[in-house]
Amino acid sequence: MKSNSLVLVLVLAMLSVCAVTDADSLEKKPNDWLLGAKSDAERFESLQTYLRGFDQPMWEVGERFRIIHDALSRNNFELAAYHWEKIRVTIKNGYMKRPARQANSDAILLNSTWGEVNEAFGANNAQQAWAGFEKAKNACMACHVAESVPFMNRQALFELAKPD
Ligand code: HEC
């Protein structure tokens, strides 16, 4: 009995030493910004902050839209369609984070305009594809006005058009 409880005390003592060493070693690594957090709640908070709001998806959308312009300039309609699909995914991921942006995203772009532009890129015809590009651009700009960021439209990206 007596030796049994001694073993138990020893085991418990060893376990607690291990636990302390573990926590200590995590705290000692400053780059473990997630693993070193004190709780999952703190981890999720850090992730949520790090993953930003609507601005970062829009940044990606802008970059992909610029590549669509480049793709159409080379008659690479498949590349244009590829980025157009990624733009849809990116906007949906954007409003997963900022639900207030969903109504205008859907009404102005995703519900019908997105499909029309997708067909235009799929037609393998330069004239139709460029018409699709203009339609897309107008929807982007309309949403910026609707979402009270009209200054977004005054930048080189929205001056892109079919080359002469
Ligand atoms: C919900 C409607 C909506 C649609 C649709 C939309 N945008 Fe935006 N866009 C916004 C809002 C809102 C911001 C400002 C985000 C912020 O302040 O966090 C923005 C910002 C931007 C920015 C600046 C991002 C940055 O921080 O560098 C670019 C570029 C952009 N949009 C491009 C586009 C393009 C291209 C399209 C069309 C393919 C488009 N947007 C469609 C609402 C929209």
Coordinates of N, CA and C and ligand atoms in Angstrom, one line a residue:
M1 N 0.8 -1.2 0.0 CA 0.0 0.0 0.0 C 0.9 1.3 0.0
K2 N 1.8 1.2 1.0 CA 2.7 2.4 1.1 C 3.5 2.7 -0.1
S3 N 4.1 1.6 -0.6 CA 5.0 1.8 -1.8 C 4.2 2.1 -3.0
N4 N 2.9 1.6 -3.1 CA 2.0 1.9 -4.2 C 1.8 3.4 -4.2
S5 N 1.5 4.0 -3.1 CA 1.2 5.4 -3.1 C 2.4 6.3 -3.4
L6 N 3.6 5.7 -3.0 CA 4.8 6.4 -3.3 C 5.0 6.5 -4.8
V7 N 4.8 5.3 -5.5 CA 4.9 5.3 -7.0 C 3.9 6.3 -7.6
L8 N 2.7 6.3 -7.1 CA 1.7 7.2 -7.6 C 2.2 8.7 -7.5
V9 N 2.7 9.0 -6.3 CA 3.2 10.4 -6.1 C 4.4 10.7 -7.1
L10 N 5.2 9.7 -7.3 CA 6.4 9.9 -8.2 C 5.9 10.1 -9.6
V11 N 4.9 9.3 -10.0 CA 4.4 9.4 -11.4 C 3.8 10.7 -11.6
L12 N 3.0 11.2 -10.6 CA 2.3 12.5 -10.8 C 3.3 13.6 -10.9
A13 N 4.4 13.5 -10.0 CA 5.4 14.5 -10.0 C 6.1 14.6 -11.4
M14 N 6.4 13.4 -12.0 CA 7.0 13.4 -13.3 C 6.1 14.0 -14.3
L15 N 4.8 13.6 -14.3 CA 3.9 14.2 -15.3 C 3.8 15.7 -15.2
S16 N 3.8 16.2 -14.0 CA 3.7 17.7 -13.9 C 5.0 18.3 -14.3
V17 N 6.1 17.7 -14.1 CA 7.4 18.2 -14.6 C 7.3 18.3 -16.1
C18 N 6.8 17.2 -16.7 CA 6.7 17.1 -18.2 C 5.8 18.3 -18.7
A19 N 4.7 18.5 -18.0 CA 3.7 19.5 -18.5 C 4.3 20.8 -18.4
V20 N 5.1 21.1 -17.4 CA 5.7 22.4 -17.2 C 6.7 22.6 -18.3
T21 N 7.6 21.6 -18.5 CA 8.6 21.7 -19.5 C 8.0 22.0 -20.9
D22 N 6.9 21.3 -21.2 CA 6.2 21.4 -22.5 C 5.7 22.9 -22.7
A23 N 5.0 23.4 -21.7 CA 4.5 24.8 -21.8 C 5.7 25.7 -21.9
D24 N 6.7 25.5 -21.1 CA 7.9 26.4 -21.1 C 8.5 26.4 -22.5
S25 N 8.7 25.2 -23.1 CA 9.4 25.1 -24.3 C 8.6 25.9 -25.4
L26 N 7.2 25.8 -25.3 CA 6.4 26.5 -26.3 C 6.6 28.0 -26.1
E27 N 6.6 28.5 -24.8 CA 6.7 29.9 -24.6 C 8.1 30.4 -25.0
K28 N 9.0 29.5 -25.0 CA 10.4 30.0 -25.4 C 10.6 30.2 -26.9
K29 N 9.6 29.8 -27.7 CA 9.7 29.9 -29.1 C 8.9 31.1 -29.6
P30 N 9.5 32.2 -29.8 CA 8.7 33.4 -30.1 C 7.9 33.3 -31.5
N31 N 8.5 32.4 -32.4 CA 7.8 32.3 -33.7 C 6.6 31.4 -33.7
D32 N 6.4 30.7 -32.6 CA 5.2 29.8 -32.5 C 3.9 30.7 -32.2
W33 N 3.6 31.5 -33.1 CA 2.5 32.4 -32.8 C 1.1 31.7 -32.6
L34 N 1.0 30.5 -33.2 CA -0.3 29.8 -32.9 C 0.0 28.7 -31.9
L35 N 1.0 27.8 -32.1 CA 1.3 26.8 -31.1 C 1.5 27.3 -29.7
G36 N 2.1 28.5 -29.6 CA 2.5 29.0 -28.3 C 1.3 29.7 -27.6
A37 N 0.2 29.8 -28.3 CA -0.9 30.6 -27.7 C -1.5 29.8 -26.5
K38 N -2.1 30.5 -25.6 CA -2.6 29.9 -24.3 C -3.8 29.1 -24.5
S39 N -4.6 29.3 -25.5 CA -5.8 28.5 -25.7 C -6.2 28.5 -27.2
D40 N -7.2 27.6 -27.5 CA -7.7 27.6 -28.8 C -8.4 28.9 -29.2
A41 N -9.1 29.5 -28.2 CA -9.8 30.7 -28.4 C -8.8 31.8 -28.8
E42 N -7.7 31.8 -28.2 CA -6.7 32.8 -28.5 C -6.1 32.5 -29.9
R43 N -6.0 31.2 -30.2 CA -5.5 30.9 -31.6 C -6.4 31.3 -32.7
F44 N -7.7 31.0 -32.5 CA -8.7 31.4 -33.5 C -8.8 33.0 -33.6
E45 N -8.6 33.6 -32.5 CA -8.6 35.1 -32.6 C -7.5 35.6 -33.4
S46 N -6.3 35.0 -33.2 CA -5.1 35.4 -34.0 C -5.3 35.1 -35.5
L47 N -5.9 33.9 -35.8 CA -6.1 33.5 -37.2 C -7.1 34.5 -37.8
Q48 N -8.2 34.8 -37.0 CA -9.2 35.6 -37.6 C -8.7 37.0 -37.9
T49 N -7.8 37.5 -37.1 CA -7.2 38.8 -37.3 C -6.3 38.7 -38.5
Y50 N -5.5 37.7 -38.5 CA -4.5 37.5 -39.6 C -5.2 37.4 -41.0
L51 N -6.3 36.7 -41.0 CA -7.0 36.5 -42.3 C -7.8 37.6 -42.8
R52 N -7.8 38.7 -42.1 CA -8.3 40.0 -42.5 C -9.8 40.0 -42.9
G53 N -10.3 41.0 -43.6 CA -11.7 41.1 -43.9 C -11.9 41.0 -45.4
F54 N -12.5 42.1 -46.0 CA -12.9 42.0 -47.4 C -11.7 42.6 -48.3
D55 N -10.8 43.3 -47.7 CA -9.8 44.0 -48.5 C -8.8 43.0 -49.2
Q56 N -8.4 42.0 -48.4 CA -7.4 41.1 -49.0 C -8.0 40.2 -50.1
P57 N -9.2 39.6 -50.0 CA -9.8 39.0 -51.2 C -10.0 39.9 -52.3
M58 N -10.3 41.2 -52.1 CA -10.5 42.1 -53.2 C -9.1 42.4 -53.9
W59 N -8.1 42.4 -53.1 CA -6.8 42.6 -53.6 C -6.5 41.4 -54.6
E60 N -6.8 40.2 -54.2 CA -6.6 39.0 -55.1 C -7.5 39.2 -56.3
V61 N -8.8 39.6 -56.1 CA -9.7 39.7 -57.2 C -9.1 40.7 -58.2
G62 N -8.6 41.8 -57.7 CA -8.0 42.9 -58.6 C -6.9 42.3 -59.4
E63 N -6.0 41.5 -58.8 CA -4.9 40.9 -59.5 C -5.3 39.9 -60.6
R64 N -6.3 39.1 -60.2 CA -6.8 38.1 -61.2 C -7.5 38.9 -62.3
F65 N -8.2 40.0 -62.0 CA -8.9 40.7 -63.1 C -7.9 41.3 -64.1
R66 N -6.7 41.7 -63.5 CA -5.7 42.3 -64.4 C -5.1 41.1 -65.3
I67 N -5.0 39.9 -64.7 CA -4.5 38.8 -65.5 C -5.6 38.4 -66.6
I68 N -6.8 38.6 -66.3 CA -7.9 38.3 -67.3 C -7.7 39.2 -68.5
H69 N -7.4 40.5 -68.2 CA -7.1 41.4 -69.3 C -5.9 41.0 -70.1
D70 N -4.9 40.5 -69.5 CA -3.7 40.1 -70.2 C -4.0 38.8 -71.0
A71 N -4.8 37.9 -70.4 CA -5.2 36.7 -71.1 C -6.0 37.0 -72.3
L72 N -6.9 37.9 -72.2 CA -7.8 38.2 -73.4 C -6.9 38.8 -74.5
S73 N -5.9 39.6 -74.1 CA -5.0 40.3 -75.1 C -4.2 39.3 -75.9
R74 N -4.1 38.0 -75.3 CA -3.4 37.0 -76.0 C -4.4 35.9 -76.6
N75 N -5.6 36.2 -76.6 CA -6.7 35.3 -77.0 C -6.6 34.0 -76.2
N76 N -6.2 34.1 -74.9 CA -6.1 32.9 -74.1 C -7.4 32.9 -73.2
F77 N -8.5 32.4 -73.9 CA -9.8 32.5 -73.2 C -10.0 31.5 -72.1
E78 N -9.2 30.4 -72.2 CA -9.3 29.4 -71.1 C -8.7 30.0 -69.8
L79 N -7.6 30.8 -70.0 CA -6.9 31.4 -68.8 C -7.9 32.4 -68.2
A80 N -8.5 33.2 -69.1 CA -9.5 34.2 -68.6 C -10.6 33.5 -67.8
A81 N -11.1 32.4 -68.3 CA -12.2 31.7 -67.6 C -11.7 31.1 -66.3
Y82 N -10.5 30.6 -66.3 CA -9.9 30.1 -65.1 C -9.9 31.2 -64.0
H83 N -9.4 32.3 -64.3 CA -9.3 33.4 -63.3 C -10.7 33.9 -62.9
W84 N -11.6 33.9 -63.9 CA -13.0 34.3 -63.6 C -13.6 33.4 -62.5
E85 N -13.4 32.1 -62.7 CA -13.9 31.1 -61.7 C -13.3 31.4 -60.3
K86 N -12.0 31.7 -60.3 CA -11.3 31.9 -59.0 C -11.8 33.2 -58.4
I87 N -12.2 34.2 -59.2 CA -12.7 35.4 -58.7 C -14.0 35.2 -57.9
R88 N -14.9 34.3 -58.5 CA -16.1 33.9 -57.8 C -15.8 33.3 -56.5
V89 N -14.9 32.3 -56.4 CA -14.5 31.7 -55.2 C -14.0 32.7 -54.2
T90 N -13.2 33.6 -54.6 CA -12.6 34.6 -53.7 C -13.6 35.5 -53.2
I91 N -14.6 36.0 -54.0 CA -15.6 36.9 -53.5 C -16.5 36.2 -52.4
K92 N -16.8 34.9 -52.7 CA -17.6 34.1 -51.7 C -16.8 34.0 -50.4
N93 N -15.5 33.7 -50.5 CA -14.7 33.6 -49.3 C -14.7 34.9 -48.6
G94 N -14.7 36.0 -49.4 CA -14.7 37.3 -48.8 C -15.9 37.6 -48.0
Y95 N -17.1 37.2 -48.5 CA -18.3 37.5 -47.7 C -18.6 36.5 -46.7
M96 N -17.9 35.4 -46.7 CA -17.9 34.5 -45.5 C -17.4 35.2 -44.3
K97 N -16.4 36.1 -44.6 CA -15.8 36.8 -43.5 C -16.5 38.1 -43.2
R98 N -17.1 38.7 -44.2 CA -17.9 40.0 -44.1 C -19.2 39.9 -44.6
P99 N -20.2 39.2 -43.9 CA -21.5 38.9 -44.4 C -22.3 40.1 -44.9
A100 N -21.9 41.3 -44.4 CA -22.7 42.5 -44.9 C -22.4 42.8 -46.4
R101 N -21.3 42.2 -46.9 CA -21.0 42.4 -48.3 C -21.7 41.4 -49.3
Q102 N -22.4 40.4 -48.7 CA -23.0 39.4 -49.6 C -24.1 39.9 -50.5
A103 N -25.0 40.7 -49.9 CA -26.2 41.1 -50.7 C -25.8 41.7 -52.0
N104 N -24.9 42.7 -52.0 CA -24.5 43.4 -53.2 C -23.6 42.5 -54.1
S105 N -22.8 41.7 -53.5 CA -22.0 40.8 -54.3 C -22.9 39.9 -55.1
D106 N -23.9 39.3 -54.5 CA -24.8 38.4 -55.2 C -25.6 39.2 -56.2
A107 N -26.3 40.2 -55.8 CA -27.2 41.0 -56.7 C -26.5 41.6 -57.9
I108 N -25.3 42.2 -57.6 CA -24.6 42.9 -58.7 C -23.7 42.0 -59.5
L109 N -23.1 41.0 -58.9 CA -22.2 40.2 -59.7 C -22.5 38.7 -59.9
L110 N -22.7 38.1 -58.7 CA -22.6 36.6 -58.8 C -23.9 36.0 -59.3
N111 N -25.1 36.5 -59.0 CA -26.3 35.9 -59.4 C -26.5 35.7 -60.9
S112 N -26.3 36.8 -61.7 CA -26.5 36.6 -63.1 C -25.3 37.1 -63.9
T113 N -24.7 38.2 -63.6 CA -23.6 38.7 -64.4 C -22.5 37.8 -64.5
W114 N -22.1 37.1 -63.4 CA -21.0 36.2 -63.4 C -21.2 35.1 -64.5
G115 N -22.4 34.5 -64.6 CA -22.7 33.5 -65.5 C -22.6 34.0 -67.0
E116 N -23.1 35.2 -67.2 CA -23.1 35.7 -68.6 C -21.6 36.0 -69.0
V117 N -20.8 36.5 -68.1 CA -19.4 36.7 -68.5 C -18.7 35.4 -68.7
N118 N -19.0 34.4 -67.9 CA -18.4 33.1 -68.0 C -18.7 32.5 -69.4
E119 N -20.0 32.7 -69.8 CA -20.3 32.2 -71.2 C -19.6 32.9 -72.2
A120 N -19.4 34.2 -72.0 CA -18.7 35.1 -73.0 C -17.2 34.6 -73.1
F121 N -16.6 34.3 -72.0 CA -15.2 33.8 -72.1 C -15.2 32.4 -72.7
G122 N -16.2 31.6 -72.5 CA -16.3 30.2 -73.0 C -16.6 30.1 -74.5
A123 N -17.0 31.2 -75.1 CA -17.4 31.2 -76.5 C -16.2 31.1 -77.5
N124 N -15.0 31.3 -77.0 CA -13.8 31.2 -77.9 C -13.9 32.3 -79.0
N125 N -14.4 33.4 -78.6 CA -14.5 34.5 -79.7 C -14.1 35.8 -79.0
A126 N -13.1 36.4 -79.6 CA -12.5 37.6 -79.0 C -13.5 38.7 -78.8
Q127 N -14.4 38.9 -79.7 CA -15.4 40.0 -79.6 C -16.3 39.8 -78.4
Q128 N -16.8 38.6 -78.3 CA -17.7 38.2 -77.2 C -16.9 38.3 -75.9
A129 N -15.7 37.8 -75.9 CA -14.9 37.8 -74.6 C -14.7 39.2 -74.1
W130 N -14.3 40.1 -75.1 CA -14.1 41.5 -74.6 C -15.4 42.2 -74.1
A131 N -16.5 41.8 -74.8 CA -17.8 42.4 -74.3 C -18.0 41.9 -72.9
G132 N -17.6 40.6 -72.6 CA -17.8 40.1 -71.3 C -16.9 40.8 -70.3
F133 N -15.7 41.2 -70.7 CA -14.8 41.9 -69.9 C -15.4 43.2 -69.4
E134 N -16.0 43.9 -70.4 CA -16.6 45.2 -70.1 C -17.8 45.0 -69.1
K135 N -18.5 44.0 -69.3 CA -19.7 43.7 -68.5 C -19.2 43.5 -67.0
A136 N -18.1 42.7 -66.9 CA -17.6 42.4 -65.6 C -17.1 43.7 -64.9
K137 N -16.3 44.4 -65.7 CA -15.8 45.7 -65.1 C -16.9 46.6 -64.6
N138 N -17.9 46.7 -65.4 CA -19.0 47.6 -64.9 C -19.7 47.1 -63.7
A139 N -19.7 45.7 -63.5 CA -20.3 45.2 -62.3 C -19.4 45.5 -61.1
C140 N -18.1 45.3 -61.3 CA -17.1 45.6 -60.2 C -17.4 47.0 -59.7
M141 N -17.4 47.9 -60.7 CA -17.5 49.3 -60.4 C -18.8 49.7 -59.7
A142 N -19.9 49.0 -60.2 CA -21.2 49.3 -59.6 C -21.2 48.9 -58.2
C143 N -20.6 47.8 -57.8 CA -20.6 47.3 -56.5 C -19.7 48.3 -55.6
H144 N -18.7 48.8 -56.1 CA -17.9 49.8 -55.3 C -18.7 51.0 -55.0
V145 N -19.5 51.4 -55.9 CA -20.4 52.6 -55.6 C -21.4 52.2 -54.6
A146 N -22.0 51.0 -54.8 CA -23.1 50.5 -53.9 C -22.5 50.3 -52.5
E147 N -21.3 49.9 -52.4 CA -20.7 49.7 -51.1 C -19.9 50.9 -50.5
S148 N -20.2 52.1 -51.1 CA -19.7 53.3 -50.6 C -18.1 53.4 -50.7
V149 N -17.5 52.8 -51.7 CA -16.1 53.0 -51.9 C -15.8 53.4 -53.4
P150 N -16.6 54.4 -53.8 CA -16.5 54.8 -55.3 C -15.1 55.2 -55.7
F151 N -14.2 55.6 -54.7 CA -12.8 56.0 -55.0 C -12.0 54.8 -55.6
M152 N -12.5 53.6 -55.3 CA -11.8 52.4 -55.8 C -11.8 52.4 -57.4
N153 N -12.8 53.0 -58.0 CA -12.9 53.0 -59.4 C -12.0 53.9 -60.1
R154 N -11.4 54.8 -59.4 CA -10.5 55.8 -60.0 C -9.0 55.2 -59.9
Q155 N -8.8 54.1 -60.6 CA -7.4 53.6 -60.6 C -7.2 52.9 -61.9
A156 N -5.9 52.6 -62.3 CA -5.6 52.2 -63.6 C -6.3 50.9 -64.0
L157 N -6.5 50.0 -63.0 CA -7.2 48.7 -63.2 C -8.5 48.9 -64.0
F158 N -9.2 49.9 -63.6 CA -10.6 50.0 -64.3 C -10.5 50.8 -65.6
E159 N -9.3 51.2 -66.0 CA -9.2 51.8 -67.3 C -8.8 50.7 -68.3
L160 N -8.5 49.5 -67.8 CA -8.1 48.4 -68.8 C -9.3 48.1 -69.7
A161 N -9.0 47.9 -71.0 CA -10.0 47.7 -72.0 C -9.4 46.9 -73.2
K162 N -10.2 46.6 -74.1 CA -9.7 45.9 -75.3 C -8.6 46.8 -76.0
P163 N -7.5 46.2 -76.3 CA -6.4 47.1 -77.0 C -6.9 47.5 -78.4
D164 N -6.5 48.6 -78.8 CA -6.9 49.1 -80.2 C -6.3 48.3 -81.3
Ligands
HEC1 C1 -19.6 43.7 -52.6 C2 -19.4 44.3 -53.9 C3 -18.1 44.2 -54.6 C4 -17.8 43.6 -55.8 C5 -18.8 42.7 -56.6 C6 -16.5 43.9 -56.1 N1 -15.9 44.7 -55.2 FE1 -14.0 45.3 -55.1 N2 -14.3 46.1 -53.3 C7 -15.4 46.1 -52.6 C8 -15.3 46.8 -51.3 C9 -16.3 47.0 -50.2 C10 -13.9 47.1 -51.3 C11 -13.2 47.8 -50.1 C12 -12.8 46.7 -49.1 C13 -12.4 47.2 -47.7 O1 -12.5 48.4 -47.4 O2 -12.1 46.4 -46.9 C14 -13.3 46.7 -52.5 C15 -12.0 46.9 -52.9 C16 -11.4 46.5 -54.1 C17 -10.0 46.7 -54.4 C18 -8.9 47.3 -53.5 C19 -8.4 46.2 -52.6 C20 -7.1 46.5 -51.9 O3 -7.2 46.7 -50.6 O4 -6.0 46.7 -52.5 C21 -9.9 46.3 -55.7 C22 -8.6 46.2 -56.5 C23 -11.1 45.8 -56.1 N3 -12.1 45.9 -55.1 C24 -11.4 45.2 -57.3 C25 -12.6 44.6 -57.7 C26 -12.8 44.0 -59.0 C27 -11.8 43.8 -60.1 C28 -14.1 43.5 -59.0 C29 -14.8 42.7 -60.1 C30 -14.2 41.6 -60.6 C31 -14.6 43.8 -57.7 N4 -13.7 44.5 -57.0 C32 -15.9 43.5 -57.3 C33 -16.7 45.7 -53.0 C34 -16.9 44.9 -54.2

